[in-house]
Short mmCIF file of C-alpha atoms in Angstrom, two decimals:
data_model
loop_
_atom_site.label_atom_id
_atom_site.label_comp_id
_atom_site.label_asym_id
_atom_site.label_seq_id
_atom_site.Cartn_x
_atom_site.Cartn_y
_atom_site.Cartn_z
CA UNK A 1 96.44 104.29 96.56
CA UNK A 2 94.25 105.86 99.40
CA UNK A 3 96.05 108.55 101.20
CA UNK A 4 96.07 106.75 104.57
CA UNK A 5 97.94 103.77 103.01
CA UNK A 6 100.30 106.56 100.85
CA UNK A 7 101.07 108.01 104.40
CA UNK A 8 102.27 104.59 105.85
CA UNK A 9 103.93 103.40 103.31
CA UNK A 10 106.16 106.56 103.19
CA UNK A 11 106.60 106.47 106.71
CA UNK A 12 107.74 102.67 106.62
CA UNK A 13 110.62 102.24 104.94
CA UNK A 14 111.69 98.72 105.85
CA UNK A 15 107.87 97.79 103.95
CA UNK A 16 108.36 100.40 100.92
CA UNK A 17 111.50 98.42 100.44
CA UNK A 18 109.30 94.58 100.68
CA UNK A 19 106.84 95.73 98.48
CA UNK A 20 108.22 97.34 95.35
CA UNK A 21 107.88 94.90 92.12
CA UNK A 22 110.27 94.38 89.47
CA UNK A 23 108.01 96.69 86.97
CA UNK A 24 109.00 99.30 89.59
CA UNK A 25 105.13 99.97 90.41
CA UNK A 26 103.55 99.69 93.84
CA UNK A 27 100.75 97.27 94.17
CA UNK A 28 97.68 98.44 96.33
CA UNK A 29 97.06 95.25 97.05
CA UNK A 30 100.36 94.09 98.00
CA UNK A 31 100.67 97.32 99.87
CA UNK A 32 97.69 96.52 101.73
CA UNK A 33 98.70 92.69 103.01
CA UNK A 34 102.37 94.43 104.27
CA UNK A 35 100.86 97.21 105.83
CA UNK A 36 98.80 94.99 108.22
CA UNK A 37 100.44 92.72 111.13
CA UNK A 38 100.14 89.14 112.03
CA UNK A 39 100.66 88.78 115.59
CA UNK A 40 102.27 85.96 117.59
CA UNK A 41 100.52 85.37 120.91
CA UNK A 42 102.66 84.10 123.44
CA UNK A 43 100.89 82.45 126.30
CA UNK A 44 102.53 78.85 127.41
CA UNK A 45 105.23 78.89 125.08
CA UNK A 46 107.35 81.31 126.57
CA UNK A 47 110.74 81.25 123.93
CA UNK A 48 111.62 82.37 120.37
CA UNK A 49 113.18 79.48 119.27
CA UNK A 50 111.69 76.06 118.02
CA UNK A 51 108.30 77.29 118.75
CA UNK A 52 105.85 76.00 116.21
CA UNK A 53 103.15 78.72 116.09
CA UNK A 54 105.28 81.50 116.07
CA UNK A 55 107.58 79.66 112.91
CA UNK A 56 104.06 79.88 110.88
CA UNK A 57 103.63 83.49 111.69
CA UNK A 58 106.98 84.79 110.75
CA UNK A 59 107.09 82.32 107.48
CA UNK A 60 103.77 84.49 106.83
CA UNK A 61 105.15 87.52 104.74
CA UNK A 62 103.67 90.39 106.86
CA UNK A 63 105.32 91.93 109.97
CA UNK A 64 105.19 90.41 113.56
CA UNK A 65 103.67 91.56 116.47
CA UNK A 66 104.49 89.76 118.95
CA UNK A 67 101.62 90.19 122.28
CA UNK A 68 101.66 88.31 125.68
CA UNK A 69 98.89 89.06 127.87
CA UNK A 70 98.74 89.00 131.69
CA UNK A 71 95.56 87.55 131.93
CA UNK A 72 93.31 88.76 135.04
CA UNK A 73 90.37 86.23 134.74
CA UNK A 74 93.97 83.85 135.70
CA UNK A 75 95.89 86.62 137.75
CA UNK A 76 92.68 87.82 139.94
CA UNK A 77 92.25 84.19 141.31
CA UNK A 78 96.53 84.22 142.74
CA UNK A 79 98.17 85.48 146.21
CA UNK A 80 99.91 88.72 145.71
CA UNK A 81 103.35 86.82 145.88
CA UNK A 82 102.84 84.24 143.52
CA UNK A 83 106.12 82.73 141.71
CA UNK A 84 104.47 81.44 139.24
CA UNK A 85 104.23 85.50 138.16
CA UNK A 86 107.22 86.29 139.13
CA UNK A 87 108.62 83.73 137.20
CA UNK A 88 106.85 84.81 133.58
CA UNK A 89 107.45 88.35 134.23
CA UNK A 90 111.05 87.44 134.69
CA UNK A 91 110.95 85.32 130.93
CA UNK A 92 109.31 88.21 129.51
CA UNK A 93 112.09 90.83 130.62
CA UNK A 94 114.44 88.30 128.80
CA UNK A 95 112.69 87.70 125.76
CA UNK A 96 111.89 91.34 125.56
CA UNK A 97 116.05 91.90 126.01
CA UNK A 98 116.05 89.75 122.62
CA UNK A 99 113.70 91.30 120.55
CA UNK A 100 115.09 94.22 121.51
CA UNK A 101 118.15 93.48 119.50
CA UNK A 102 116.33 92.29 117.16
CA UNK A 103 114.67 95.97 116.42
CA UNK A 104 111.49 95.13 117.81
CA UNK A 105 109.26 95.01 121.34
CA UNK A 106 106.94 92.93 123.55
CA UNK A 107 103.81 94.14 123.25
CA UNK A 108 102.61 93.38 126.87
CA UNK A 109 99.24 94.19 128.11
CA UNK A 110 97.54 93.06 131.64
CA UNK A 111 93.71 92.95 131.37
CA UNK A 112 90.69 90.76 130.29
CA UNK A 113 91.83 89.17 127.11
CA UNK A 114 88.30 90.27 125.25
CA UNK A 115 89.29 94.00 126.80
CA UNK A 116 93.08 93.75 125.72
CA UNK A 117 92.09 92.11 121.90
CA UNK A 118 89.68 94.94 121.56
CA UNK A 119 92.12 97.48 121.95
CA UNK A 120 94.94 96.11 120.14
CA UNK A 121 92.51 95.98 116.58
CA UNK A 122 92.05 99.74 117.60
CA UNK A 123 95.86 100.27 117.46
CA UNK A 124 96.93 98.24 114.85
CA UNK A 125 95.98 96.88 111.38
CA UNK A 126 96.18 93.27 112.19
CA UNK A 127 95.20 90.95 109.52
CA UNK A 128 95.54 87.49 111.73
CA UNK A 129 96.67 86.19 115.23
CA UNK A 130 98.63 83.29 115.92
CA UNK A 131 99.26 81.05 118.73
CA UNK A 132 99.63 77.86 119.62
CA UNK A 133 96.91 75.13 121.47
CA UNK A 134 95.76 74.84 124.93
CA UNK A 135 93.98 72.15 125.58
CA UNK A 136 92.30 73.07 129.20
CA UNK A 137 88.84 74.22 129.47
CA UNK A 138 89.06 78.02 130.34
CA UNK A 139 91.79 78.50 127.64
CA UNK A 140 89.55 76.86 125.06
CA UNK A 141 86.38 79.30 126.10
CA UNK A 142 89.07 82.01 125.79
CA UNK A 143 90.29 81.06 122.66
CA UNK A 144 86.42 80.57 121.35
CA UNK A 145 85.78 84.02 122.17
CA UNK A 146 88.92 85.74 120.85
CA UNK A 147 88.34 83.73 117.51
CA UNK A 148 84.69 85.28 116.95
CA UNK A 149 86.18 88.66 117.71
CA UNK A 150 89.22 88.94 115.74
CA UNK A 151 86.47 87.98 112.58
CA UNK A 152 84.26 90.47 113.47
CA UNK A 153 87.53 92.47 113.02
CA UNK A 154 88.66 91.03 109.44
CA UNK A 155 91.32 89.44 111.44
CA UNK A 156 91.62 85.00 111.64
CA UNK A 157 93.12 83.03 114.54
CA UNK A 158 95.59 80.20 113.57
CA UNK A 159 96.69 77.93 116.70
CA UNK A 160 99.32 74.80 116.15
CA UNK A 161 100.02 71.90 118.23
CA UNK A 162 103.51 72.59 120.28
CA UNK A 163 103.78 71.29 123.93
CA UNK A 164 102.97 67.78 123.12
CA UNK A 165 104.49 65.47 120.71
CA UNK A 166 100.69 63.68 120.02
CA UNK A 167 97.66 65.55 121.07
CA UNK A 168 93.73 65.40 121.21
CA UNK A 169 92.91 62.39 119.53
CA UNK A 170 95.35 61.61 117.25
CA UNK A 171 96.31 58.23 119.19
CA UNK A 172 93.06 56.31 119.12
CA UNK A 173 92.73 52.31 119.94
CA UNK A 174 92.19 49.95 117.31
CA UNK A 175 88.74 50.47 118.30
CA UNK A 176 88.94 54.27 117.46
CA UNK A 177 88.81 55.14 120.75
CA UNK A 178 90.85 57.44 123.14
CA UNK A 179 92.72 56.31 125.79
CA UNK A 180 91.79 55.29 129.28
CA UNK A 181 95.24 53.38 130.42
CA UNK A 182 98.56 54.24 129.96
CA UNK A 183 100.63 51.02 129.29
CA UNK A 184 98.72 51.03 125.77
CA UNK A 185 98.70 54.57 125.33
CA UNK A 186 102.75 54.41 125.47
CA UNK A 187 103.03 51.57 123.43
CA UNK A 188 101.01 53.24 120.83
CA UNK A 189 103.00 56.68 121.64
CA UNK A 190 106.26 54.94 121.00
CA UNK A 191 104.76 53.02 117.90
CA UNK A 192 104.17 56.08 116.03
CA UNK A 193 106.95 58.31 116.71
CA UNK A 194 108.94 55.46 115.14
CA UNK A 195 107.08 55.51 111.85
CA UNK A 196 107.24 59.90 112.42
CA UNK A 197 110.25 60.42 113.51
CA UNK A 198 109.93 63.99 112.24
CA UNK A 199 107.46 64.79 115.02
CA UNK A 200 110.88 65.80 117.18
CA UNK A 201 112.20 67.82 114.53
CA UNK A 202 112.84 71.47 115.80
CA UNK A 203 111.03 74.28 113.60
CA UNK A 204 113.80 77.09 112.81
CA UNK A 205 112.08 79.95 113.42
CA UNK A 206 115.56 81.88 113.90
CA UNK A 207 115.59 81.37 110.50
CA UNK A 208 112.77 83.93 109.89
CA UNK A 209 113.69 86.91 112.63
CA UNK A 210 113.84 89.54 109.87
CA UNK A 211 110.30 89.53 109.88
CA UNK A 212 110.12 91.16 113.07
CA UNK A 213 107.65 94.40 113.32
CA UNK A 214 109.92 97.20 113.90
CA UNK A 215 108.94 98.80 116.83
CA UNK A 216 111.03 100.76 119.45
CA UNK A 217 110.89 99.03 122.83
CA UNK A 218 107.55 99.06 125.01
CA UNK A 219 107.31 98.79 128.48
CA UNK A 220 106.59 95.68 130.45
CA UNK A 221 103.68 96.41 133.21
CA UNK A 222 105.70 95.89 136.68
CA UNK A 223 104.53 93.57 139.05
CA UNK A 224 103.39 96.34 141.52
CA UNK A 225 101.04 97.51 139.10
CA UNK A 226 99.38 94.16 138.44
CA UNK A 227 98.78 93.46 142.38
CA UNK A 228 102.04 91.47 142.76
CA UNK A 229 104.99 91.51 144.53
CA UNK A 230 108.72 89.78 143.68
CA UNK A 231 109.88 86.97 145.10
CA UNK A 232 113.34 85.41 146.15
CA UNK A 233 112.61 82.13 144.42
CA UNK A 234 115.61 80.50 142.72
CA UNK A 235 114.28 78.79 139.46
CA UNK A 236 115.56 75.74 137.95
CA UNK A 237 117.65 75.46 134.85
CA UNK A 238 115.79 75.43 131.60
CA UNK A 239 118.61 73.54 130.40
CA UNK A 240 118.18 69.65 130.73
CA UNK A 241 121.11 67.82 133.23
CA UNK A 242 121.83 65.36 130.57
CA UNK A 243 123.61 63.37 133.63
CA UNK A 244 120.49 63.81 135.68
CA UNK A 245 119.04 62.23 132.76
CA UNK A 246 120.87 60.10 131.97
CA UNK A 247 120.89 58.15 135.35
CA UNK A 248 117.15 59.03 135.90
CA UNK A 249 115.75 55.38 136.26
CA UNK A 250 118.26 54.59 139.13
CA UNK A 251 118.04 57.89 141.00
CA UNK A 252 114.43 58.82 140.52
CA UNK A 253 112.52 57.58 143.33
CA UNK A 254 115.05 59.27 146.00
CA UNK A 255 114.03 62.60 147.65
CA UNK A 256 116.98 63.34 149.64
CA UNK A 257 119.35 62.70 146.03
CA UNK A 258 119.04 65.22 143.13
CA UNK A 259 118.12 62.72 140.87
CA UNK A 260 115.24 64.36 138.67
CA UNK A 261 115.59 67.49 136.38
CA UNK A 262 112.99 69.76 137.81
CA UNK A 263 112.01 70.67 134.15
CA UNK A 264 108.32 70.81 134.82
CA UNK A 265 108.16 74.46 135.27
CA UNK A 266 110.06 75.29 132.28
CA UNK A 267 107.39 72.66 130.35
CA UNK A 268 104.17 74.46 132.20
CA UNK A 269 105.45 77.85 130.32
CA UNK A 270 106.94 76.38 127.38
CA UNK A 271 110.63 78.06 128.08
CA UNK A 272 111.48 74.51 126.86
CA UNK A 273 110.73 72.90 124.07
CA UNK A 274 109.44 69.26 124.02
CA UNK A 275 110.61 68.28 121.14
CA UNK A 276 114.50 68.97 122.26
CA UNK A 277 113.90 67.40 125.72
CA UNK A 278 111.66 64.54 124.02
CA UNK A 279 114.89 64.10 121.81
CA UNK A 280 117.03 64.11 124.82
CA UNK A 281 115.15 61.49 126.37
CA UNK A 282 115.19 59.12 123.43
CA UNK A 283 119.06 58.99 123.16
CA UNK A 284 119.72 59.19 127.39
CA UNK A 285 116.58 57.65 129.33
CA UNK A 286 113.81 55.38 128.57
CA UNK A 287 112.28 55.75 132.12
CA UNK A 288 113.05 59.46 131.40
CA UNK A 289 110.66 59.59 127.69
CA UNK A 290 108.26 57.35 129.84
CA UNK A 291 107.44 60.29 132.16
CA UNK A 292 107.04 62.91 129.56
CA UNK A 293 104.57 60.40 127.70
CA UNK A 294 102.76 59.96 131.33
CA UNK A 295 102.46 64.09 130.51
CA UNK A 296 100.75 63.47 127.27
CA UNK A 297 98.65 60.88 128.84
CA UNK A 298 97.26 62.88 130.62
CA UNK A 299 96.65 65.85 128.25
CA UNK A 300 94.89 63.68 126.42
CA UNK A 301 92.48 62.61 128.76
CA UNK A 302 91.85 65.73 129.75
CA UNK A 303 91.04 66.80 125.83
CA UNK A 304 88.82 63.48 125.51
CA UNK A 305 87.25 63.36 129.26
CA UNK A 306 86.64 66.84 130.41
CA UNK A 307 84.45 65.97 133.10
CA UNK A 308 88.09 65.27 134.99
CA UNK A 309 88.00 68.74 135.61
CA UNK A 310 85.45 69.01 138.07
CA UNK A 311 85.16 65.39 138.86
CA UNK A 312 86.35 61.91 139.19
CA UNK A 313 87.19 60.06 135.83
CA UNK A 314 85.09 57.16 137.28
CA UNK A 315 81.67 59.14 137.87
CA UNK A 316 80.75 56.31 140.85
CA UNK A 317 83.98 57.12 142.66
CA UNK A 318 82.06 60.58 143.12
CA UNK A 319 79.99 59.03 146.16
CA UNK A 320 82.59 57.95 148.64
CA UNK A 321 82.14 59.21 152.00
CA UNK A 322 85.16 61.59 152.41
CA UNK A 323 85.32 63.15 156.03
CA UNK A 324 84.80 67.17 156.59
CA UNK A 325 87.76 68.21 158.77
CA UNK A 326 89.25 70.53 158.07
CA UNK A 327 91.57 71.07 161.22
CA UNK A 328 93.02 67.28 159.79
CA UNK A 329 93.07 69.16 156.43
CA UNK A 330 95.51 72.19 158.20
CA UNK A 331 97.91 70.02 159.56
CA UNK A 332 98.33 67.96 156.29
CA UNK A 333 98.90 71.32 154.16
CA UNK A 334 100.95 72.53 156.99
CA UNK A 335 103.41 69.05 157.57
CA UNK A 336 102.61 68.37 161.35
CA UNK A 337 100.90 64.91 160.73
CA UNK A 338 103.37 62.70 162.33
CA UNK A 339 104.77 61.27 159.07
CA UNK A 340 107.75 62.60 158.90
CA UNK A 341 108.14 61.97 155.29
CA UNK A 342 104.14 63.26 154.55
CA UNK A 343 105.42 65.99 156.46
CA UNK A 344 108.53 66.50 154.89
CA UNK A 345 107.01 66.82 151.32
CA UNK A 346 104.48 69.25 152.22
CA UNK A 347 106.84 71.41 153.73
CA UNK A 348 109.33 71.20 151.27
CA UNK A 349 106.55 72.37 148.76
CA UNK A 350 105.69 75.29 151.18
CA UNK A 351 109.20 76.59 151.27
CA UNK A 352 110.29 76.04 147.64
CA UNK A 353 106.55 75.65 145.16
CA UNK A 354 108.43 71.56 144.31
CA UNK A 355 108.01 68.41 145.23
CA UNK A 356 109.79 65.30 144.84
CA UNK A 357 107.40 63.16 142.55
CA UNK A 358 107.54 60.05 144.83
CA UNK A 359 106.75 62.10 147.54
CA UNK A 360 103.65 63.68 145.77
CA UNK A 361 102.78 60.21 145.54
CA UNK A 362 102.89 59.66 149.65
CA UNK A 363 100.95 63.07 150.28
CA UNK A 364 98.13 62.23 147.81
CA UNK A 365 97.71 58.96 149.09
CA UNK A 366 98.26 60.04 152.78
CA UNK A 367 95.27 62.91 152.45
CA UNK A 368 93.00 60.53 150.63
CA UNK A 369 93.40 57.33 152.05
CA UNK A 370 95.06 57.78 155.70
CA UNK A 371 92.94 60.86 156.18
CA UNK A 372 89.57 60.14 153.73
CA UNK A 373 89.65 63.82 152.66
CA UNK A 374 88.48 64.45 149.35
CA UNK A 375 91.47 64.40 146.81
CA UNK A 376 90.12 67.71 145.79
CA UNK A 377 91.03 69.33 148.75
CA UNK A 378 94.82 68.14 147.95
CA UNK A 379 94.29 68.98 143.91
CA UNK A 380 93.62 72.50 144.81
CA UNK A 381 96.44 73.06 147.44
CA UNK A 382 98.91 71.12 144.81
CA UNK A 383 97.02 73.82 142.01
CA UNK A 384 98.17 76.84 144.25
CA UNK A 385 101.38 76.35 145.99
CA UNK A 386 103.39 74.07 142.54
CA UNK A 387 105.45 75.81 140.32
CA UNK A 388 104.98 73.34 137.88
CA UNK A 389 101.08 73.63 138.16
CA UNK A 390 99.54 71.68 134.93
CA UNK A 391 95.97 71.04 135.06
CA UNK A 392 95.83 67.91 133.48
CA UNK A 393 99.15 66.00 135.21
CA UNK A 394 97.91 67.70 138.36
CA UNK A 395 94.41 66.42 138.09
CA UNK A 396 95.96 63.04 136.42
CA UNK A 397 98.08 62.29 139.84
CA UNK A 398 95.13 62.96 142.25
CA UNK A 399 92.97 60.65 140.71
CA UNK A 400 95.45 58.05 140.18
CA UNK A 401 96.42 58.55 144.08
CA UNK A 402 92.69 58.49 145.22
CA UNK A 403 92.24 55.45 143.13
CA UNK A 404 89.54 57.40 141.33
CA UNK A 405 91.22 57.90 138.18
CA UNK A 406 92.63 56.11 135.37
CA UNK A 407 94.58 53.53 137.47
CA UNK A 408 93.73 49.55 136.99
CA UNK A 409 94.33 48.99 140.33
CA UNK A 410 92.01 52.28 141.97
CA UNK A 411 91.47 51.80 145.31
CA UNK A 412 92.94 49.05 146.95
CA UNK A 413 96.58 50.20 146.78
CA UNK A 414 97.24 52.44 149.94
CA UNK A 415 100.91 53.22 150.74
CA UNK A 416 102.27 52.63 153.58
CA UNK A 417 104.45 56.03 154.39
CA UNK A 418 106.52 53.78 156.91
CA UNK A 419 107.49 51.18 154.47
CA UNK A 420 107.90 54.19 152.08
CA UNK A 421 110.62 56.07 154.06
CA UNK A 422 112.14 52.95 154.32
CA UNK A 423 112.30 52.08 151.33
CA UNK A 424 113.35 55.78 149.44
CA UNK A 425 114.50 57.89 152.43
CA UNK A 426 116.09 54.81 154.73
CA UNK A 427 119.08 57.37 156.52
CA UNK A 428 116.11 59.81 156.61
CA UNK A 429 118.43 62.84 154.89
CA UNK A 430 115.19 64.29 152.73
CA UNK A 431 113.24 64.13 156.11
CA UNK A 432 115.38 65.65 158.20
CA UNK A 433 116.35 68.28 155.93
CA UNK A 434 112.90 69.54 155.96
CA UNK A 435 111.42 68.13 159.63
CA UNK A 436 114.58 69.24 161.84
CA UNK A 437 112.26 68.21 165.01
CA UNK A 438 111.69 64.84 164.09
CA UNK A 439 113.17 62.64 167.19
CA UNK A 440 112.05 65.46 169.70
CA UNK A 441 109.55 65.68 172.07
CA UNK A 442 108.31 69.01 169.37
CA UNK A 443 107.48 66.68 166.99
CA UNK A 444 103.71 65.91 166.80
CA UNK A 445 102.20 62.20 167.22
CA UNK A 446 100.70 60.57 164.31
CA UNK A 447 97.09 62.08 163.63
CA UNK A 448 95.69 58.53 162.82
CA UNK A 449 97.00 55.09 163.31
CA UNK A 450 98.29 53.38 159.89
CA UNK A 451 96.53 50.06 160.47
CA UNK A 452 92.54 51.61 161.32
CA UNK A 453 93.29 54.22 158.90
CA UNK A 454 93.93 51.33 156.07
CA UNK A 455 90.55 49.42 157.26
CA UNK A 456 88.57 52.95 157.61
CA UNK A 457 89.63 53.73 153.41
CA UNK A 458 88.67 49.79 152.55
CA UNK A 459 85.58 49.64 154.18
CA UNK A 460 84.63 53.18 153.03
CA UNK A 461 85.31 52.39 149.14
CA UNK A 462 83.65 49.10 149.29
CA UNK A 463 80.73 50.86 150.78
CA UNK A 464 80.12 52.69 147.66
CA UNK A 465 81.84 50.01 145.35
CA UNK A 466 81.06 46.84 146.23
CA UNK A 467 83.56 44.49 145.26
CA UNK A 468 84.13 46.04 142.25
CA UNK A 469 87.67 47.00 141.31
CA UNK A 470 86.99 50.08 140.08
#
């Protein structure tokens, strides 16, 4: 046995104890698997329990690590008083509470992840890293790069499926191809979780806490020193309203009611897991499961159609003539279009980082059709200011707004926010809440006229289109 490994092993009681045989003679080998770590990376799976990648690293057999990163090529690109921060730091300083009691620490570094990895392997002995997938482009670049330098290290990267239920491609058409419409997406979706019903089992990695690293507690860098300041944000439960769920189809589409869960975030970061909400959903709300597979949808189009990143999913949708104005633009983002209800969601997403989902709807439609500003525009102001941020629902809901995405019915369905309000806000509670000037001479006239702005959006797509549909 080589001194160094004589020298941990004495000082490491817990593994002396794990790795003596029944012939009473210490193994070098064994010795040398125990006296290296696995380490679970947390990144958008935020909880300890029923959280796949982390089950598979504690079923392992060597001691945890467990690392989250505050990752600067992300955190360099935010406003100094970003929730979004505020919010993980806050799930970290309850996690790390946990672990604590569990006789072990957070390992929490804020860096480039390349930088961070590099100095971890100079700390510890760490034998492999796991985590679980993220299917948008910069964390798959990441992940590319982290995997070639953990083997330069002797070290392997395992990642496992955990915020979806189906992912990638494994719901293909009878043709064997991915996706481009939902209706048979979902039908497929619901099709095979009833021949694998197993995919909403939870994984019991409580089960396994005794693998744990023991390690006394570390500090977690404060916001201050990462550029950011608190915020007096009041997050949503991470704890689904069963009766909000349970009535979800009737209440939904009503801004001013509290009829939706407000979940999202808690998805975004994994503090929830899908399979329990999925689960949920099945017994309470079909409408409910419908909107988490709308989720997956997504994700999976983003997987199979990257170029939805950076542009519209139907490429000739690219060359419609959106209008550069960006005073129009400032008076959308700030809610002083004369819609009240436009207006009311974009304030209300202002003040709070949430919007009602129906009322994302309006605003989408409002900058891209009413207004012919690119949808981009709107994707990136929806990208800073939500809580719930996802790239690929985010992305998803643009396009389908703009009529650009993977909608049947593209660009000929403009909403009228009039007949809207009517129809979801009618004793105008939800606008009034959040446009208290509405009825006054303060409030500002309409910036365009319904009627030419539904003509200007026709004739502007059909100049590019045709008469195609899309």
């Amino acid at each position: 046995m080589s001194g160094i490994l004589l020298r941990l092993y004495q000082a490491t009681p817990v593994l002396s104890k794990q790795i003596r045989q029944p012939d009473g003679i210490f193994h070098q080998n064994n010795l040398l698997h125990l006296m290296s770590y696995t380490v679970f990376w947390f990144r958008r799976d935020l909880r300890l329990d029923d959280n796949v990648g982390l089950y598979h690293a504690l079923r392992r057999g060597q001691p945890v690590l467990p690392v989250f990163i505050f990752d600067r090529d992300i955190l360099d690109t935010l406003p100094a008083q970003d929730a979004r921060v505020d919010f993980i730091h806050r799930t970290l300083h309850e996690m790390q509470a946990t672990l604590a009691g569990l006789g072990t620490s957070l390992i929490v570094r804020y860096g480039h992840p390349a930088e961070v990895w590099r100095s971890l392997l100079d700390t510890y002995p760490i034998s492999a890293v796991y985590t679980n997938h993220d299917y948008e482009p910069y964390a798959q670049a990441r992940d590319h790069e982290i995997s070639d330098l953990l083997a330069a290290h002797g070290a392997v990267l395992h990642t496992f499926r955990d915020q979806v239920i189906f992912e990638r491609d494994e719901l293909l058409s009878g043709a064997g191809k991915a996706y481009s419409v939902f209706t048979p997406y979902a039908r497929k979706w619901r099709e095979t979780l009833a021949t694998q019903p197993e995919r909403l089992s939870s994984f019991d990695t409580r089960a396994w806490f005794g693998n744990w690293a023991p390690l006394a507690v570390q500090p977690i860098p404060t916001l201050a020193e990462m550029g950011f300041r608190a915020t007096d944000t009041l997050f949503p439960s991470r704890d689904p309203d069963e009766a909000i769920i349970r009535h979800y189809s009737e209440r939904r589409d009503f801004p001013a009611q509290a009829g939706t869960t407000r979940i999202g975030l808690h998805l975004r970061f994994g503090t929830v897991s899908i399979r329990h909400l999925a689960r949920v959903a099945q017994a309470l709300d079909a409408t409910y499961l419908n909107e988490l597979i709308w989720r997956e949808f997504y994700m999976q189009v983003l997987w199979n159609f990257p170029h939805v990143v950076t542009g519209p999913f139907r490429r000739e949708y690219a060359a419609v003539p959106w209008l550069d104005d960006e005073a129009t633009f400032e008076k959308w983002k700030t809610g002083r279009t004369g819609y009240p209800i436009v207006d009311a969601g974009m304030r209300e997403l202002s003040a709070t980082g949430y919007m009602h989902n129906r009322v994302r709807m309006i605003t989408a439609s409002f900058l891209s059709k009413h207004l012919l500003l690119n949808w981009q525009w709107g994707e990136a102001w929806f990208a800073e200011k939500l809580l719930d941020f996802e790239l690929a629902s985010n992305s998803g809901g643009w396009q389908w707004a703009a009529g650009c995405g993977t909608d049947a019915a593209p660009y000929f369905r403009i909403f009228n926010p009039t007949a809207q309000t009517q129809k979801f806000d009618a004793e105008m509670k939800y606008v009034r809440r959040w446009v208290p000037e509405y009825g006054t001479p303060a409030y500002p006239r309409p910036v365009v006229d319904h009627a030419f702005a539904r003509e200007r959006c026709l004739a502007a797509y059909k100049g590019v289109l045709g008469n195609k549909e899309g």
